[in-house]
XYZ file of C-alpha atoms in Angstrom:
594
model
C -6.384 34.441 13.147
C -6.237 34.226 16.425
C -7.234 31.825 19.243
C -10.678 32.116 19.946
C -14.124 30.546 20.405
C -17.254 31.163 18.793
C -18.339 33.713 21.368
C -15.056 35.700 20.960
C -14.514 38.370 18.110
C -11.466 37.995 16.375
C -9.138 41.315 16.792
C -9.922 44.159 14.670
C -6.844 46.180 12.504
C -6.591 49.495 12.918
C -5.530 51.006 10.190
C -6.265 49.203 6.096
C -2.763 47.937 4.132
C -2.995 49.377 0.660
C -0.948 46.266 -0.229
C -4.213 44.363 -0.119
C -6.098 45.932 -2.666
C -2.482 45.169 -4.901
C -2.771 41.791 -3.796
C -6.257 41.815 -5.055
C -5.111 43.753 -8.488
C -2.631 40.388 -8.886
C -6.134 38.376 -9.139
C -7.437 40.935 -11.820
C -4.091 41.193 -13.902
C -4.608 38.389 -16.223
C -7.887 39.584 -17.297
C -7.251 43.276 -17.706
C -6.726 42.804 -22.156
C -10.470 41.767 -21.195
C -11.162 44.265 -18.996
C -9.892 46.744 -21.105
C -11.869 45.648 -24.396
C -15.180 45.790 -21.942
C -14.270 49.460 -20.974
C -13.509 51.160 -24.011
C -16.764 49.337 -25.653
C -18.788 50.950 -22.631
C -17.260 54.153 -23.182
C -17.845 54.773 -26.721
C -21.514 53.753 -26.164
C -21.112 56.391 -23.543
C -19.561 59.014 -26.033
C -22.380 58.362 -28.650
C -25.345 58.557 -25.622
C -23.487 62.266 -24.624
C -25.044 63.318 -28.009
C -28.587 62.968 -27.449
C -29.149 65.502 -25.395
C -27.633 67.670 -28.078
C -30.075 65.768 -30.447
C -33.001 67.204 -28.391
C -31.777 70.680 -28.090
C -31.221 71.482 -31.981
C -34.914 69.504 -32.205
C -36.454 72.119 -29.875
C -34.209 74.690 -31.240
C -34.097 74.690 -34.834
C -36.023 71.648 -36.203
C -39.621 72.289 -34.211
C -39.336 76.098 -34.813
C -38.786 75.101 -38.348
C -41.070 72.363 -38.590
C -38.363 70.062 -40.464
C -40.288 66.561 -40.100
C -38.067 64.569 -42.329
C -34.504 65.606 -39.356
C -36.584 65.157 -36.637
C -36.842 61.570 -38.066
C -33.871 61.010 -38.446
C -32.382 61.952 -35.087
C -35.192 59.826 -33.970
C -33.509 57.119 -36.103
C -29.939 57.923 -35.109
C -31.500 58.209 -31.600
C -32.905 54.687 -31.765
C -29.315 53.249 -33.181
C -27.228 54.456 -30.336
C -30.007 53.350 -27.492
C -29.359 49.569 -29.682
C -25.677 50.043 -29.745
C -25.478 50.945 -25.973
C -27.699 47.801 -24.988
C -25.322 45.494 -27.067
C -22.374 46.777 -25.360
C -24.132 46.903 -21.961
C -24.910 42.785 -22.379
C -21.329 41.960 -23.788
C -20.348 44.021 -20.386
C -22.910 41.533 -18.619
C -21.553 38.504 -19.690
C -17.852 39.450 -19.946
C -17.565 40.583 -16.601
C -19.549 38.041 -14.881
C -17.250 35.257 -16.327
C -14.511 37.283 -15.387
C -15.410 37.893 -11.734
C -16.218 34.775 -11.075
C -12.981 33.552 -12.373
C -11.172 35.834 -10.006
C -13.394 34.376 -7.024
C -12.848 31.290 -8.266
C -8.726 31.896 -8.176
C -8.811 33.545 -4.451
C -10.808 30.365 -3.629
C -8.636 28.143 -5.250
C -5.694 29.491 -2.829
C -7.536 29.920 0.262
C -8.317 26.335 -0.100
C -4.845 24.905 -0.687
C -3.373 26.686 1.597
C -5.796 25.666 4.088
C -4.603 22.014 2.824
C -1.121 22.613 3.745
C -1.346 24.175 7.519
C -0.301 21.964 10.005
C -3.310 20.549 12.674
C -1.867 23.441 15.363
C -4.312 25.670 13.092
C -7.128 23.271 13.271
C -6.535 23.174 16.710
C -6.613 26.727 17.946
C -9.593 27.673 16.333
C -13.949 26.810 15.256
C -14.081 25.764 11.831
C -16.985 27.286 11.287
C -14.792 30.743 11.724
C -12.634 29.236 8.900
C -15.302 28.080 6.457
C -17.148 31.193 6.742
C -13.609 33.147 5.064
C -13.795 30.377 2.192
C -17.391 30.911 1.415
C -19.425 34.045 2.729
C -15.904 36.549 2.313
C -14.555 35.527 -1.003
C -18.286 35.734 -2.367
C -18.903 39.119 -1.097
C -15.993 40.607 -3.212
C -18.281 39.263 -6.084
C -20.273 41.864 -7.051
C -16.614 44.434 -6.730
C -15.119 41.928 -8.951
C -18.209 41.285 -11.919
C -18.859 45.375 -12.591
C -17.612 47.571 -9.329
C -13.809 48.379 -11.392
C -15.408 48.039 -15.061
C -18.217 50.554 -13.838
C -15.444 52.706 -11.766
C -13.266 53.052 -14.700
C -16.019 53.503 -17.333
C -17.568 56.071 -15.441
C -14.988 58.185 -14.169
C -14.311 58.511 -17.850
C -17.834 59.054 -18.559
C -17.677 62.438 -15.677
C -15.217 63.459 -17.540
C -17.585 63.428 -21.421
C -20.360 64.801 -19.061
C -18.628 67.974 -17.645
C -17.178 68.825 -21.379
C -20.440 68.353 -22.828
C -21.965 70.312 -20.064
C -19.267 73.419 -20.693
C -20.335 73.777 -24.106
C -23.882 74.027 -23.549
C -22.892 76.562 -20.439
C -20.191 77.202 -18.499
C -21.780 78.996 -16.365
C -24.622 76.140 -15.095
C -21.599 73.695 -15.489
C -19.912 75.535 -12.116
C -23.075 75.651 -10.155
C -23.217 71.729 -10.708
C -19.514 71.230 -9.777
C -20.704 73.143 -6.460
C -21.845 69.876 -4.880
C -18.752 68.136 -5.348
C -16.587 69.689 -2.888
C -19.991 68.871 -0.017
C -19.908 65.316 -0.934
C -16.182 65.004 -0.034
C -16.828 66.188 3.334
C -19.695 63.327 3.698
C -16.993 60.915 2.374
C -14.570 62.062 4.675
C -16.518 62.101 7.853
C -18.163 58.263 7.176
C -14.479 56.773 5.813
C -13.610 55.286 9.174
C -16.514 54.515 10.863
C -18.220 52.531 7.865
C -14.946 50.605 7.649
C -15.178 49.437 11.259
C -18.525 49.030 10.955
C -17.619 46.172 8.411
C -14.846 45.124 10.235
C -17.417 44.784 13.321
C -19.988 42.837 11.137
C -17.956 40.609 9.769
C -16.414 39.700 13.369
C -20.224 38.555 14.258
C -21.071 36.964 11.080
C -17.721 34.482 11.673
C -19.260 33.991 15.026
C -22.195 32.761 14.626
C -21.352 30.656 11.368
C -18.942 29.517 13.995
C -21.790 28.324 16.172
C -24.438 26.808 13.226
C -21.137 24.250 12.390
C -20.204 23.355 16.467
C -24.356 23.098 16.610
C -24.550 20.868 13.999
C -21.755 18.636 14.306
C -22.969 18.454 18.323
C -26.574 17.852 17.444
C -26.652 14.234 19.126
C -25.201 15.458 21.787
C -27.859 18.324 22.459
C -30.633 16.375 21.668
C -29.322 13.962 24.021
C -28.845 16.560 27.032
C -31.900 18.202 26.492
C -29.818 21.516 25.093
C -32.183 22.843 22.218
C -33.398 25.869 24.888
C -30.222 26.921 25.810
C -28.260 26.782 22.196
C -31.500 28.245 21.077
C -30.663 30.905 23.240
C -26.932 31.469 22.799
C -28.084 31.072 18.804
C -30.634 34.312 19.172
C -27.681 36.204 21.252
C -25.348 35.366 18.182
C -27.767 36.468 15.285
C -28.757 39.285 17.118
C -25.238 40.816 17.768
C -24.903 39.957 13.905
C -27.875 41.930 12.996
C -27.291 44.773 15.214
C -23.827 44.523 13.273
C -25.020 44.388 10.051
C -27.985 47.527 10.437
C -25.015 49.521 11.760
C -22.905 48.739 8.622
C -25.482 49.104 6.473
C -26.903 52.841 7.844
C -23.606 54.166 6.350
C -23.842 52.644 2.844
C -27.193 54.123 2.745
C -25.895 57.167 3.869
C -24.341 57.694 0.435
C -27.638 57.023 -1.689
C -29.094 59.866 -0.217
C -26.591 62.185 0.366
C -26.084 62.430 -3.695
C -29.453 62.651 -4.273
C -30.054 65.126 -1.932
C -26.770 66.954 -3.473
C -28.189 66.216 -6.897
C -31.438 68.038 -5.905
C -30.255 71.145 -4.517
C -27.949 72.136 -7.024
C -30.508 70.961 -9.870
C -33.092 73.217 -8.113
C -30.445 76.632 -8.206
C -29.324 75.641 -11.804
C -33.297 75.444 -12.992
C -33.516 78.841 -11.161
C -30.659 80.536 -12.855
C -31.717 79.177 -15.786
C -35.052 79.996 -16.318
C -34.079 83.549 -15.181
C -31.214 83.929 -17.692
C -34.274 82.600 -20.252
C -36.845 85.362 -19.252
C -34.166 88.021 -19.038
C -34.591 90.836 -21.875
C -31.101 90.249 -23.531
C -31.906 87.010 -22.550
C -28.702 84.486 -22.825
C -29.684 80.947 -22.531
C -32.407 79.305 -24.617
C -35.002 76.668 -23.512
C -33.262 74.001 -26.104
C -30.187 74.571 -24.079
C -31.398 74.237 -20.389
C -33.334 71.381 -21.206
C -30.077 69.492 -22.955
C -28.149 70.657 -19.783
C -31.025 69.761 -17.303
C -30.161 66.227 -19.266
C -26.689 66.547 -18.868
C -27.338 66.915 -15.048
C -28.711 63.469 -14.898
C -25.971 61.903 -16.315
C -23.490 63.373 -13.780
C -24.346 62.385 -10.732
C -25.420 59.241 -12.092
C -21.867 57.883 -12.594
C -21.320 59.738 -9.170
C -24.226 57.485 -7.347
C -22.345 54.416 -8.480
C -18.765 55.517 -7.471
C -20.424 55.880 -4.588
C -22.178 52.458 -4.614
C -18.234 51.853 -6.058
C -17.008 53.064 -2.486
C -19.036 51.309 -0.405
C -18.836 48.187 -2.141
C -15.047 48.699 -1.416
C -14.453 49.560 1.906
C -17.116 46.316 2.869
C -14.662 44.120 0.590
C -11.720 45.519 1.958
C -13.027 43.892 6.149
C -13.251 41.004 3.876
C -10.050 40.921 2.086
C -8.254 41.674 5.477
C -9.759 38.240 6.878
C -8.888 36.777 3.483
C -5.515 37.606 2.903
C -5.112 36.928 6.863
C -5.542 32.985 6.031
C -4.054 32.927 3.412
C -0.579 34.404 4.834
C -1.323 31.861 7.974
C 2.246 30.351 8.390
C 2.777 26.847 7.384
C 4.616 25.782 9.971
C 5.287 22.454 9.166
C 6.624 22.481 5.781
C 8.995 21.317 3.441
C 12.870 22.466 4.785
C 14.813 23.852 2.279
C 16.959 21.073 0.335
C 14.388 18.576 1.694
C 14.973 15.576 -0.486
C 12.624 12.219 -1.563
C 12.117 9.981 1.676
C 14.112 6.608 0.422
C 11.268 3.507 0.419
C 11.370 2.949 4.138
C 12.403 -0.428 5.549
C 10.816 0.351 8.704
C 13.221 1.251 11.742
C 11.804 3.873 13.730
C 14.351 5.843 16.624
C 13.117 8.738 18.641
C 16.785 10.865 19.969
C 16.335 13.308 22.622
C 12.476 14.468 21.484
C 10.863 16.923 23.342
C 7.796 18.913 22.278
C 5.131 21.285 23.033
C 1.714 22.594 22.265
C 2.264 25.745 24.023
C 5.082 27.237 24.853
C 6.040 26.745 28.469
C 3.706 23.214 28.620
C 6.236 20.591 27.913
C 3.627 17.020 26.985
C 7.210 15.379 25.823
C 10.869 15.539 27.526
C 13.627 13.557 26.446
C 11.755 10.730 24.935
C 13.877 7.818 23.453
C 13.266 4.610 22.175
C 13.970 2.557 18.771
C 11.489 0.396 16.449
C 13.688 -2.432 14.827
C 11.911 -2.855 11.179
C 9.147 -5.107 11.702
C 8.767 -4.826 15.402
C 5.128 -3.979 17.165
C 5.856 -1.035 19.501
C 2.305 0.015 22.006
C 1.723 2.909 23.651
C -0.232 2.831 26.929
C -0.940 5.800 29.802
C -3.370 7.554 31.182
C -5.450 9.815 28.894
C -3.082 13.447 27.575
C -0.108 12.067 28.625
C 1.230 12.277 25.146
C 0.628 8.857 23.417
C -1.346 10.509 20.109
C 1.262 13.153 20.353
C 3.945 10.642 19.714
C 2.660 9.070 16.387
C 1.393 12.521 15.325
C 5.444 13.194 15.506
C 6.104 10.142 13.281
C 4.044 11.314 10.449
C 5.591 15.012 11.232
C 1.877 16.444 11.787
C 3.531 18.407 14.248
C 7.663 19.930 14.508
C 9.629 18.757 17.403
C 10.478 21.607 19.608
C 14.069 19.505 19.844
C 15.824 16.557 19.060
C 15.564 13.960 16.169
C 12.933 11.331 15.040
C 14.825 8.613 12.410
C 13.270 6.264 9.784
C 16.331 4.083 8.866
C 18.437 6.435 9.699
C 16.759 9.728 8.018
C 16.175 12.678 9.647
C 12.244 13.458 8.736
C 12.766 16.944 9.023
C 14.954 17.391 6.219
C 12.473 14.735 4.056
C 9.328 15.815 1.912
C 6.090 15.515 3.890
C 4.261 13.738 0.886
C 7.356 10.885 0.307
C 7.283 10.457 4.104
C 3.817 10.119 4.940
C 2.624 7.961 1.491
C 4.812 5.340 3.133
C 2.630 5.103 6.194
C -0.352 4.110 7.064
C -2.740 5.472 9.389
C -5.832 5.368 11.466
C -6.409 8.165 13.612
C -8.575 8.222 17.059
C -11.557 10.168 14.901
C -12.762 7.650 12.474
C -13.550 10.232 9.720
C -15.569 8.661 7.049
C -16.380 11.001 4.093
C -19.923 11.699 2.011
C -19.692 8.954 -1.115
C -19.489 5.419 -1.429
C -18.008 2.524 1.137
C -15.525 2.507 -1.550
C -14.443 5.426 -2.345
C -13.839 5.696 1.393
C -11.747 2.363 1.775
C -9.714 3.618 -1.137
C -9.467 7.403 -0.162
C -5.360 6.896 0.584
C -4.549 4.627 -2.773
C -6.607 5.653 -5.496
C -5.258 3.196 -7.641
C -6.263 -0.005 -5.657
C -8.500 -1.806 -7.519
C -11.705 -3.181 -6.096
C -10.419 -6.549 -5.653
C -7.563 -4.780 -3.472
C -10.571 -2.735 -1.345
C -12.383 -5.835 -0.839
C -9.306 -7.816 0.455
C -8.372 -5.186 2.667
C -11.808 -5.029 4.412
C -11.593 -9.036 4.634
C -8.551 -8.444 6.834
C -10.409 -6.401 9.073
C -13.573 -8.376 9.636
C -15.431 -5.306 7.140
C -16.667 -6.865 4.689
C -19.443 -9.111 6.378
C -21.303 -6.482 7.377
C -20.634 -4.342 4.073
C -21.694 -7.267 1.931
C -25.243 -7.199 3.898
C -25.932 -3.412 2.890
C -28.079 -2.275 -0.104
C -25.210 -1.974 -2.743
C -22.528 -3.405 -0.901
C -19.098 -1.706 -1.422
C -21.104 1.050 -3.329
C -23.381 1.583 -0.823
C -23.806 5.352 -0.595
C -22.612 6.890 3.103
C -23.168 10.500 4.560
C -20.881 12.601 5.693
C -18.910 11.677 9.590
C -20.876 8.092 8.163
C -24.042 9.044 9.949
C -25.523 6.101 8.654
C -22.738 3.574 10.296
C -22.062 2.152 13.540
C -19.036 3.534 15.410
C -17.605 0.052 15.194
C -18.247 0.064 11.618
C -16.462 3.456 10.940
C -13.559 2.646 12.737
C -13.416 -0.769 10.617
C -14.072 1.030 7.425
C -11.072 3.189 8.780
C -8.982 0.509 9.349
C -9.362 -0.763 5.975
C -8.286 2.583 4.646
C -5.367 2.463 6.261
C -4.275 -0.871 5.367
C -4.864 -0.415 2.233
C -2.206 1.500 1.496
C 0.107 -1.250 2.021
C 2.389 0.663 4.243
C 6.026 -0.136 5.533
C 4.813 1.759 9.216
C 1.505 1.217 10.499
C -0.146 3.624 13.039
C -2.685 2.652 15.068
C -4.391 5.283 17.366
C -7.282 3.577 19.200
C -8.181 0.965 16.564
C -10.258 -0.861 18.312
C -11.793 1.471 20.711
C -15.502 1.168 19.071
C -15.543 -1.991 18.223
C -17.041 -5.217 20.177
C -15.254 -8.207 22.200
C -16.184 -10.735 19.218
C -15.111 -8.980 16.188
C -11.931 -7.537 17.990
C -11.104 -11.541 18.040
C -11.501 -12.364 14.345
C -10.014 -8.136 13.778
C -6.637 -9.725 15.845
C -6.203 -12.706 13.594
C -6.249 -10.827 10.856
C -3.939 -8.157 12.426
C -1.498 -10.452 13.370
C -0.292 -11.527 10.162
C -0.647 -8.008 8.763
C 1.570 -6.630 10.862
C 4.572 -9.275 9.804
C 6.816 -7.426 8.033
C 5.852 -3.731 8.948
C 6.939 -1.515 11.954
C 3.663 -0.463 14.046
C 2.645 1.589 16.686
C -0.206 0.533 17.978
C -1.992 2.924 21.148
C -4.955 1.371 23.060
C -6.805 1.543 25.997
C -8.013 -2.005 26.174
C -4.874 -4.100 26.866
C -5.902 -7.435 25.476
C -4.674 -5.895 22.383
C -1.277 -5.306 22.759
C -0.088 -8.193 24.795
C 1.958 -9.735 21.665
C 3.426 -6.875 21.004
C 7.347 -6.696 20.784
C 7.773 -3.549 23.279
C 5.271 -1.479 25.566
C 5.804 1.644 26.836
C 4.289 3.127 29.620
C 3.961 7.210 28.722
C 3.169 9.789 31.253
C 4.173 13.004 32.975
C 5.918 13.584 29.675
C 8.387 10.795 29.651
C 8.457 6.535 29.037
C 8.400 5.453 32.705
C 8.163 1.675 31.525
C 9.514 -0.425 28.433
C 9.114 -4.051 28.106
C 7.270 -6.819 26.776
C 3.987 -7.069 28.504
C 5.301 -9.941 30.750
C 8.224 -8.257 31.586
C 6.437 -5.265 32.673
C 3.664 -7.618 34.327
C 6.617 -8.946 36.433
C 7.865 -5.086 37.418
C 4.729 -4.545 39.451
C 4.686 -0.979 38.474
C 2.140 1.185 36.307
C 2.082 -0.934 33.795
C 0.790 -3.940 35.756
C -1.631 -1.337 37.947
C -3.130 -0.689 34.914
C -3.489 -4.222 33.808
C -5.007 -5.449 36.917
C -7.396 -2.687 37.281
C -8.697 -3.591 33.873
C -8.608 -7.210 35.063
C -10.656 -6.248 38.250
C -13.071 -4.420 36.196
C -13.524 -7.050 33.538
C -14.019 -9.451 36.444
């Protein structure tokens, strides 16, 4: 998928990679003993509903002529038994195959999902979410109705075309051709809508990603368009959106409906020169068809372009799941580039020192945001980031946890490369609080416990005492268990990032990362929150990054980041006494306080 925002289609492919629909056939494998069971019930059901209409020609034939009541009872009878037997196999089809589609949604799901757990923030980054959400949900249940009874039905009636035409040669070979005479026009119909309708999909699909794209950016901006006074103009850009997708969608749509008609239209003609013939081959002196036959063949004729109406339902159910599959399968093969290297071994339980060598790194190629950086943490030590805002403070504790590769160099924990470490040893050693203080739908603690599910709630509580949380958590409805909506809509900012903080201290960690911990949160409590921090921190290696300087002036190094390199290290009086952009920063902060 590539870059692009909600107002920008996504590119198209140009020509459909068989391997896909194999891909999709790996899905369906495990269930094909099923499968099979399902088909070969629905096709002798089919085999004993071919004989009816040869039921009803030996009735008008021989048994009416005759007037042989007690036979034309019991082909009623025998009539009646295979209508029963065809329902019971047609709701054992039901329920099989709905279980077993759904299972195979369920497994595409599954994978789309965790692999969407494993790709590194750059994805996140590049893209609306809403445009990724929309390939876990709306595309993988689109391929339902393929899945539940588009191959059971494909299979069972291709089978069922062939019962038809034999059944249909011994009644008449002859009215049998005639019928066959409308295959060769459908083709052409096939052939000249194949590409088009495929695009067409392709197209829709591009618009429906868009403007799911939109609904999630409007809804995750609401305060902010309330607050601007936006609701005209995304009401708008919305009605552009749904309209492109509609357009899209009635375009897509005219060619599935193009096959409907085009059999029955087929169907029609060629039922309208075989009732001809017929009735003229009847009323011919040496006359060589009888009505008992052109009325089982008439019958006959129903039941063949029946199956051929759904294979053609079958058809346009697949070419729509294949612009689907293509987005699918697209994510799913989405590179993980930060991963596991091969070999990569259990991080050793960290002690805590810390040493950037040579570490440069990039976003995009050609825009260096780090060159050359250097530095070491001694185990226990308090290192804080200051600069201006991008010059690459986030990106340097992102680089600790290894959300991101270095384009170059090293980063060391006691010695250990990270890059040849696994990402889950490495990062269930640290903890973290990042500048978004993302608190999810359930209870205050759930959330506090989210990294260490196996802190008890004695642990949780303790943990938000530390932070100065637990005042203001005690005074809710149900305290801890105080039910919270998702992005904690119902909490202050202060109280997220708090609730955040708690999180991450929870998980007793050996390095602490602190991106804007106290951004949100007020002069007072930032007071009682340092107290607290202080004797947390003994012991662990932290990186702290914040904007308000007051908290950072104990710690053990500061360094100054910008224009992609540490211009300043020092203790925040020996930078204080450097004069330089450290201690322009300070007093400007000083000034403005004052």
């Amino acid at each position: 998928m590539a870059r692009n925002r909600y107002d920008m289609d996504e590119v198209l492919e140009d020509s459909f990679d068989i391997s896909q629909l194999k891909r999709l056939a790996g899905y369906v494998s495990p269930y094909k003993g099923k499968m099979v069971s399902v088909i070969f019930l629905m096709l002798s059901a089919s085999a004993l509903t071919m004989t009816v209409p040869i039921f009803f020609q030996r009735i008008m034939d021989i048994y009416i002529p005759q007037k042989d009541m007690r036979k034309i009872i019991m082909v009623s009878l025998l009539t009646l038994a295979v209508a029963s037997y065809s329902a019971i196999a047609m709701r054992f089809k039901i329920k099989t195959m709905s279980v077993i589609g759904q299972s195979i949604i369920h497994a595409i799901r599954t994978d789309i999902f965790n692999h969407l757990q494993e790709l590194p923030f750059s994805y996140y980054d590049d893209r609306p979410h809403g445009k990724i959400q929309v390939r876990v949900v709306n595309y993988v249940n689109s391929l339902s109705d393929l899945l539940s009874n588009g191959i059971v039905n494909t299979v069972t009636d291709l089978c069922n075309l062939f019962f038809i035409i034999i059944f249909m040669l011994i009644c008449d070979a002859r009215l049998t051709l005639v019928c066959l005479c409308g295959l060769p026009v459908l083709a052409l119909v096939i052939i000249f809508i194949k590409k088009k309708q495929r695009r067409a999909w392709q197209i829709q699909s591009n618009k429906q990603s868009n403007l799911n794209a939109y609904i999630a950016e409007s809804i995750n901006g609401i305060r902010v368009t309330q607050s601007f006074v936006r609701e005209n103009e995304n009401n708008q850009i919305f009605n552009n959106l749904s309209g492109n997708y509609r357009k899209a969608w009635m375009k897509a749509i005219k060619f599935n409906f193009t096959m409907g008609p085009s059999v029955d239209m087929i169907s029609a003609v060629t039922t309208s020169f075989i009732y001809v013939l017929g009735i003229g081959w009847i009323l011919a002196p040496n006359a060589t068809l009888t009505v008992g036959v052109l009325i089982a063949f008439t019958a006959y004729i129903g039941r063949f372009w029946a199956p051929i109406n759904t294979l053609a339902g079958f058809y346009n159910s697949l070419l729509t799941a294949i612009s689907y599959l293509e987005r699918i399968f697209e994510t799913i093969d989405e590179p993980v580039l930060v991963k596991d290297a091969e070999g990569a071994f259990e991080m050793p339980t960290v002690k805590g020192e810390v040493c950037f060598k040579n570490v440069c790194f990039s976003y995009e190629e050609g825009h260096r945001i780090l060159d050359n950086i250097n530095f070491t943490a001694k185990p226990g030590q308090t290192y804080a980031f200051v600069g201006p805002t991008g010059a690459g403070k986030s990106t340097i504790v992102n680089l600790i946890c290894r959300f991101y590769n270095v384009d170059s160099g090293q980063i060391l924990i006691d010695g250990t490369d990270i890059a040849n470490v696994t990402i889950h040893s490495l990062r269930t050693q640290m903890g973290i609080m990042m500048q978004d203080s993302f608190i999810f739908s359930g209870t205050i603690m759930d959330n506090i416990r989210y990294g260490n599910r196996e802190a008890t709630d004695d642990q949780v509580i303790r943990a938000a005492k530390t932070v100065c949380a637990h005042d203001f958590i005690s005074q809710m409805e149900n305290g801890y268990y105080t039910e919270v909506n998702e992005r904690g809509s119902r909490l202050s900012a202060g109280q997220r990032q708090l609730i955040s903080f708690a999180r991450a201290l929870l998980a007793d960690p050996k390095i602490l990362i602190l991106d804007e911990a106290t951004s949100s949160i007020d002069t007072e409590t930032e007071i009682l929150l340092q107290k607290g921090l202080n004797e947390l921190l003994k012991g662990r290696t932290s990186f702290i990054i914040a904007h308000r300087l007051s908290t950072i002036k104990n710690a053990d190094c500061i360094l100054y980041v910008d224009k992609g390199g540490i211009l300043e290290r020092g203790t925040h009086e020996e930078l204080l006494e450097q004069k330089g952009a450290y201690y322009d920063l300070y007093i400007s902060q000083y000034d403005f306080l004052a």
